[in-house]
mmCIF file of C-alpha atoms in Angstrom:
data_model
loop_
_atom_site.group_PDB
_atom_site.id
_atom_site.type_symbol
_atom_site.label_atom_id
_atom_site.label_comp_id
_atom_site.label_asym_id
_atom_site.label_seq_id
_atom_site.Cartn_x
_atom_site.Cartn_y
_atom_site.Cartn_z
ATOM 1 C CA UNK A 1 8.961 -32.938 -38.565
ATOM 2 C CA UNK A 2 9.751 -29.840 -40.645
ATOM 3 C CA UNK A 3 9.969 -26.464 -38.969
ATOM 4 C CA UNK A 4 10.064 -22.951 -40.259
ATOM 5 C CA UNK A 5 12.319 -20.076 -39.313
ATOM 6 C CA UNK A 6 14.778 -17.541 -40.674
ATOM 7 C CA UNK A 7 18.526 -17.219 -40.819
ATOM 8 C CA UNK A 8 19.658 -14.725 -38.142
ATOM 9 C CA UNK A 9 23.425 -15.199 -38.539
ATOM 10 C CA UNK A 10 25.551 -16.490 -41.415
ATOM 11 C CA UNK A 11 29.397 -16.674 -41.422
ATOM 12 C CA UNK A 12 30.331 -17.215 -45.091
ATOM 13 C CA UNK A 13 34.049 -17.573 -44.254
ATOM 14 C CA UNK A 14 33.471 -20.452 -41.859
ATOM 15 C CA UNK A 15 30.383 -21.743 -43.688
ATOM 16 C CA UNK A 16 27.932 -22.048 -40.751
ATOM 17 C CA UNK A 17 25.155 -20.011 -39.212
ATOM 18 C CA UNK A 18 22.091 -19.987 -36.977
ATOM 19 C CA UNK A 19 18.337 -20.173 -37.565
ATOM 20 C CA UNK A 20 15.699 -18.662 -35.330
ATOM 21 C CA UNK A 21 12.341 -20.370 -35.149
ATOM 22 C CA UNK A 22 9.292 -19.562 -32.953
ATOM 23 C CA UNK A 23 8.986 -23.309 -32.322
ATOM 24 C CA UNK A 24 12.420 -23.574 -30.679
ATOM 25 C CA UNK A 25 13.608 -21.435 -27.710
ATOM 26 C CA UNK A 26 17.283 -21.414 -28.709
ATOM 27 C CA UNK A 27 18.858 -20.458 -32.067
ATOM 28 C CA UNK A 28 19.522 -23.559 -34.197
ATOM 29 C CA UNK A 29 23.001 -24.228 -35.643
ATOM 30 C CA UNK A 30 23.441 -25.301 -39.251
ATOM 31 C CA UNK A 31 26.325 -25.952 -41.636
ATOM 32 C CA UNK A 32 26.632 -25.304 -45.357
ATOM 33 C CA UNK A 33 26.688 -29.024 -46.002
ATOM 34 C CA UNK A 34 23.147 -29.303 -44.568
ATOM 35 C CA UNK A 35 21.844 -26.519 -46.786
ATOM 36 C CA UNK A 36 19.699 -27.729 -49.723
ATOM 37 C CA UNK A 37 18.690 -24.477 -51.427
ATOM 38 C CA UNK A 38 20.098 -23.204 -54.753
ATOM 39 C CA UNK A 39 20.690 -19.824 -53.109
ATOM 40 C CA UNK A 40 23.484 -19.348 -50.495
ATOM 41 C CA UNK A 41 22.251 -18.661 -46.943
ATOM 42 C CA UNK A 42 21.742 -14.997 -46.137
ATOM 43 C CA UNK A 43 20.688 -13.274 -42.967
ATOM 44 C CA UNK A 44 16.904 -12.799 -42.979
ATOM 45 C CA UNK A 45 16.310 -15.649 -45.369
ATOM 46 C CA UNK A 46 13.233 -17.756 -44.525
ATOM 47 C CA UNK A 47 13.984 -21.469 -44.378
ATOM 48 C CA UNK A 48 12.423 -24.790 -43.552
ATOM 49 C CA UNK A 49 14.447 -27.457 -41.779
ATOM 50 C CA UNK A 50 14.520 -30.627 -39.700
ATOM 51 C CA UNK A 51 15.708 -30.157 -36.090
ATOM 52 C CA UNK A 52 17.891 -32.718 -34.338
ATOM 53 C CA UNK A 53 19.679 -32.861 -30.958
ATOM 54 C CA UNK A 54 23.062 -34.615 -30.727
ATOM 55 C CA UNK A 55 25.004 -35.172 -27.525
ATOM 56 C CA UNK A 56 23.536 -32.277 -25.587
ATOM 57 C CA UNK A 57 25.212 -29.712 -27.835
ATOM 58 C CA UNK A 58 22.002 -27.815 -28.582
ATOM 59 C CA UNK A 59 19.658 -27.959 -31.530
ATOM 60 C CA UNK A 60 21.003 -28.453 -35.093
ATOM 61 C CA UNK A 61 19.157 -28.034 -38.326
ATOM 62 C CA UNK A 62 19.349 -30.616 -41.103
ATOM 63 C CA UNK A 63 18.001 -30.563 -44.694
ATOM 64 C CA UNK A 64 17.774 -26.732 -44.569
ATOM 65 C CA UNK A 65 15.846 -25.310 -47.573
ATOM 66 C CA UNK A 66 15.474 -21.687 -48.572
ATOM 67 C CA UNK A 67 12.031 -20.106 -48.857
ATOM 68 C CA UNK A 68 10.558 -20.297 -52.325
ATOM 69 C CA UNK A 69 10.461 -16.601 -53.040
ATOM 70 C CA UNK A 70 14.150 -16.105 -52.412
ATOM 71 C CA UNK A 71 15.199 -19.403 -53.818
ATOM 72 C CA UNK A 72 13.623 -18.728 -57.231
ATOM 73 C CA UNK A 73 14.907 -15.143 -57.468
ATOM 74 C CA UNK A 74 17.507 -14.826 -60.295
ATOM 75 C CA UNK A 75 19.336 -12.120 -58.406
ATOM 76 C CA UNK A 76 19.563 -14.290 -55.307
ATOM 77 C CA UNK A 77 20.922 -17.185 -57.453
ATOM 78 C CA UNK A 78 23.631 -14.974 -58.891
ATOM 79 C CA UNK A 79 24.545 -13.595 -55.458
ATOM 80 C CA UNK A 80 24.574 -17.114 -54.021
ATOM 81 C CA UNK A 81 26.835 -18.496 -56.700
ATOM 82 C CA UNK A 82 29.360 -15.726 -56.082
ATOM 83 C CA UNK A 83 29.115 -16.083 -52.287
ATOM 84 C CA UNK A 84 29.284 -19.858 -52.064
ATOM 85 C CA UNK A 85 32.656 -21.483 -51.386
ATOM 86 C CA UNK A 86 34.225 -22.957 -54.511
ATOM 87 C CA UNK A 87 33.473 -26.505 -53.427
ATOM 88 C CA UNK A 88 29.787 -25.694 -53.100
ATOM 89 C CA UNK A 89 29.590 -23.692 -56.364
ATOM 90 C CA UNK A 90 30.597 -26.663 -58.497
ATOM 91 C CA UNK A 91 27.905 -28.698 -60.086
ATOM 92 C CA UNK A 92 26.789 -31.959 -58.421
ATOM 93 C CA UNK A 93 28.508 -34.112 -61.013
ATOM 94 C CA UNK A 94 31.844 -32.395 -60.326
ATOM 95 C CA UNK A 95 31.457 -32.837 -56.543
ATOM 96 C CA UNK A 96 30.777 -36.539 -57.100
ATOM 97 C CA UNK A 97 33.948 -36.894 -59.189
ATOM 98 C CA UNK A 98 35.947 -35.068 -56.519
ATOM 99 C CA UNK A 99 34.675 -37.490 -53.830
ATOM 100 C CA UNK A 100 35.559 -40.549 -55.808
ATOM 101 C CA UNK A 101 38.828 -39.440 -57.386
ATOM 102 C CA UNK A 102 41.898 -40.600 -55.453
ATOM 103 C CA UNK A 103 43.871 -37.751 -53.888
ATOM 104 C CA UNK A 104 47.271 -39.303 -54.645
ATOM 105 C CA UNK A 105 48.801 -42.534 -56.035
ATOM 106 C CA UNK A 106 48.562 -45.172 -53.257
ATOM 107 C CA UNK A 107 51.207 -47.695 -54.252
ATOM 108 C CA UNK A 108 54.390 -45.628 -53.572
ATOM 109 C CA UNK A 109 53.049 -44.422 -50.222
ATOM 110 C CA UNK A 110 52.032 -47.869 -49.159
ATOM 111 C CA UNK A 111 55.404 -49.375 -50.186
ATOM 112 C CA UNK A 112 57.144 -46.579 -48.205
ATOM 113 C CA UNK A 113 54.964 -47.318 -45.146
ATOM 114 C CA UNK A 114 55.687 -51.058 -45.377
ATOM 115 C CA UNK A 115 59.403 -50.460 -45.669
ATOM 116 C CA UNK A 116 59.335 -48.007 -42.770
ATOM 117 C CA UNK A 117 57.475 -50.456 -40.517
ATOM 118 C CA UNK A 118 59.756 -53.405 -41.446
ATOM 119 C CA UNK A 119 62.798 -51.268 -40.800
ATOM 120 C CA UNK A 120 61.504 -50.261 -37.352
ATOM 121 C CA UNK A 121 60.750 -53.846 -36.446
ATOM 122 C CA UNK A 122 64.086 -55.157 -37.776
ATOM 123 C CA UNK A 123 66.208 -52.482 -36.077
ATOM 124 C CA UNK A 124 64.317 -52.922 -32.803
ATOM 125 C CA UNK A 125 64.969 -56.672 -32.905
ATOM 126 C CA UNK A 126 68.648 -56.050 -33.721
ATOM 127 C CA UNK A 127 68.942 -53.672 -30.781
ATOM 128 C CA UNK A 128 69.689 -50.555 -32.762
ATOM 129 C CA UNK A 129 66.365 -49.105 -31.669
ATOM 130 C CA UNK A 130 64.508 -49.440 -28.339
ATOM 131 C CA UNK A 131 62.315 -52.485 -28.127
ATOM 132 C CA UNK A 132 59.244 -50.314 -27.740
ATOM 133 C CA UNK A 133 59.936 -48.341 -30.935
ATOM 134 C CA UNK A 134 57.308 -50.132 -33.069
ATOM 135 C CA UNK A 135 54.504 -50.078 -30.445
ATOM 136 C CA UNK A 136 55.170 -46.397 -29.749
ATOM 137 C CA UNK A 137 55.088 -45.698 -33.497
ATOM 138 C CA UNK A 138 51.732 -47.497 -33.809
ATOM 139 C CA UNK A 139 50.282 -45.477 -30.890
ATOM 140 C CA UNK A 140 51.593 -42.245 -32.412
ATOM 141 C CA UNK A 141 49.922 -42.967 -35.747
ATOM 142 C CA UNK A 142 46.601 -43.699 -34.025
ATOM 143 C CA UNK A 143 46.811 -40.376 -32.224
ATOM 144 C CA UNK A 144 47.691 -38.641 -35.526
ATOM 145 C CA UNK A 145 44.662 -40.170 -37.289
ATOM 146 C CA UNK A 146 42.474 -39.142 -34.366
ATOM 147 C CA UNK A 147 43.743 -35.551 -34.504
ATOM 148 C CA UNK A 148 42.906 -35.342 -38.194
ATOM 149 C CA UNK A 149 39.406 -36.585 -37.432
ATOM 150 C CA UNK A 150 39.018 -34.013 -34.634
ATOM 151 C CA UNK A 151 40.131 -31.260 -36.982
ATOM 152 C CA UNK A 152 37.688 -32.326 -39.707
ATOM 153 C CA UNK A 153 34.828 -32.475 -37.248
ATOM 154 C CA UNK A 154 35.760 -29.006 -35.980
ATOM 155 C CA UNK A 155 35.732 -27.707 -39.539
ATOM 156 C CA UNK A 156 32.263 -29.132 -40.139
ATOM 157 C CA UNK A 157 30.794 -27.803 -36.916
ATOM 158 C CA UNK A 158 32.551 -24.453 -36.763
ATOM 159 C CA UNK A 159 34.602 -25.269 -33.664
ATOM 160 C CA UNK A 160 38.227 -24.541 -32.732
ATOM 161 C CA UNK A 161 40.522 -26.025 -35.339
ATOM 162 C CA UNK A 162 43.732 -27.973 -34.786
ATOM 163 C CA UNK A 163 46.845 -26.079 -35.839
ATOM 164 C CA UNK A 164 48.431 -27.310 -39.090
ATOM 165 C CA UNK A 165 51.765 -27.099 -37.270
ATOM 166 C CA UNK A 166 50.565 -29.647 -34.742
ATOM 167 C CA UNK A 167 49.479 -32.022 -37.564
ATOM 168 C CA UNK A 168 52.907 -31.619 -39.261
ATOM 169 C CA UNK A 169 54.744 -32.125 -35.965
ATOM 170 C CA UNK A 170 52.935 -35.412 -35.358
ATOM 171 C CA UNK A 171 53.892 -36.517 -38.902
ATOM 172 C CA UNK A 172 57.494 -35.468 -38.382
ATOM 173 C CA UNK A 173 57.710 -37.508 -35.185
ATOM 174 C CA UNK A 174 56.583 -40.603 -37.006
ATOM 175 C CA UNK A 175 52.851 -40.247 -37.415
ATOM 176 C CA UNK A 176 53.001 -39.594 -41.134
ATOM 177 C CA UNK A 177 51.490 -42.959 -42.133
ATOM 178 C CA UNK A 178 48.469 -42.207 -39.943
ATOM 179 C CA UNK A 179 48.283 -38.739 -41.484
ATOM 180 C CA UNK A 180 48.306 -40.277 -44.966
ATOM 181 C CA UNK A 181 45.457 -42.638 -44.099
ATOM 182 C CA UNK A 182 43.467 -39.810 -42.517
ATOM 183 C CA UNK A 183 43.845 -37.702 -45.672
ATOM 184 C CA UNK A 184 42.777 -40.673 -47.842
ATOM 185 C CA UNK A 185 39.862 -41.995 -45.765
ATOM 186 C CA UNK A 186 38.537 -38.787 -44.205
ATOM 187 C CA UNK A 187 39.137 -36.661 -47.292
ATOM 188 C CA UNK A 188 40.687 -34.073 -45.014
ATOM 189 C CA UNK A 189 43.670 -31.902 -45.965
ATOM 190 C CA UNK A 190 43.911 -33.952 -49.131
ATOM 191 C CA UNK A 191 43.555 -31.184 -51.726
ATOM 192 C CA UNK A 192 45.382 -28.213 -50.180
ATOM 193 C CA UNK A 193 48.638 -28.002 -52.135
ATOM 194 C CA UNK A 194 50.641 -26.024 -49.549
ATOM 195 C CA UNK A 195 49.666 -28.412 -46.750
ATOM 196 C CA UNK A 196 50.551 -31.493 -48.841
ATOM 197 C CA UNK A 197 53.922 -30.014 -49.801
ATOM 198 C CA UNK A 198 54.729 -29.428 -46.121
ATOM 199 C CA UNK A 199 53.401 -32.896 -45.256
ATOM 200 C CA UNK A 200 55.730 -34.681 -47.717
ATOM 201 C CA UNK A 201 58.600 -32.495 -46.518
ATOM 202 C CA UNK A 202 58.025 -33.826 -42.994
ATOM 203 C CA UNK A 203 57.927 -37.412 -44.360
ATOM 204 C CA UNK A 204 61.287 -36.899 -46.092
ATOM 205 C CA UNK A 205 62.904 -35.199 -43.104
ATOM 206 C CA UNK A 206 61.635 -37.975 -40.739
ATOM 207 C CA UNK A 207 63.073 -40.715 -42.974
ATOM 208 C CA UNK A 208 66.388 -38.881 -43.375
ATOM 209 C CA UNK A 209 66.775 -38.414 -39.622
ATOM 210 C CA UNK A 210 65.849 -42.054 -38.961
ATOM 211 C CA UNK A 211 68.343 -43.341 -41.538
ATOM 212 C CA UNK A 212 71.042 -41.021 -40.210
ATOM 213 C CA UNK A 213 70.451 -42.332 -36.704
ATOM 214 C CA UNK A 214 70.508 -45.978 -37.672
ATOM 215 C CA UNK A 215 73.635 -45.736 -39.710
ATOM 216 C CA UNK A 216 75.611 -43.378 -37.449
ATOM 217 C CA UNK A 217 77.710 -45.130 -34.774
ATOM 218 C CA UNK A 218 78.046 -41.839 -32.843
ATOM 219 C CA UNK A 219 74.253 -41.507 -32.563
ATOM 220 C CA UNK A 220 73.870 -45.198 -31.724
ATOM 221 C CA UNK A 221 76.107 -44.673 -28.721
ATOM 222 C CA UNK A 222 73.456 -42.353 -27.318
ATOM 223 C CA UNK A 223 71.117 -45.332 -26.728
ATOM 224 C CA UNK A 224 71.089 -46.939 -23.314
ATOM 225 C CA UNK A 225 73.362 -49.961 -22.965
ATOM 226 C CA UNK A 226 71.640 -52.995 -24.393
#
């Protein structure tokens, strides 16, 4: 059922806001991805929307549409185009291409992951790594993927974000394959050049440290007696 209300708060930097409606006691949260108007949200803008409730987090507006008078105003359209984030200002065809285009070549990364996993398994079997190295690495990668998902969900709902340093630290410790899959499948942190540069730096550093450990007798002596 569609409801009517007006935007009472809009945070353009974080791309979310709140709608007040006489039909709902509390202000209703909405995100830019749920906004269907051609004009960017503005405080005081009349809107229509569908209200949902998820997990006891309070009301949320979906399919939010601007009022006709503001939506059709040329001045509002120009202001909206300038105020909207770059990803929203692109035309629908460009957004579709961005969703379908691969963020990076898959083959080299997959080959690197396969070689890394085989090396961990082989060295664990040979006794040059602890027997639990491979299971621990698998668990770490699952945790890393989950942390990327948490950060993307926080970005979509305007909640507290996970630090990029934390994501890079997980990758450096050995969660970089999970981070790669999160970037590819969740489309999160997959287009920010500075983040990707730091990510691949952590991959290279992790591999160098691992290789140095495996081929250094002095470091091997640090392991418990086998």
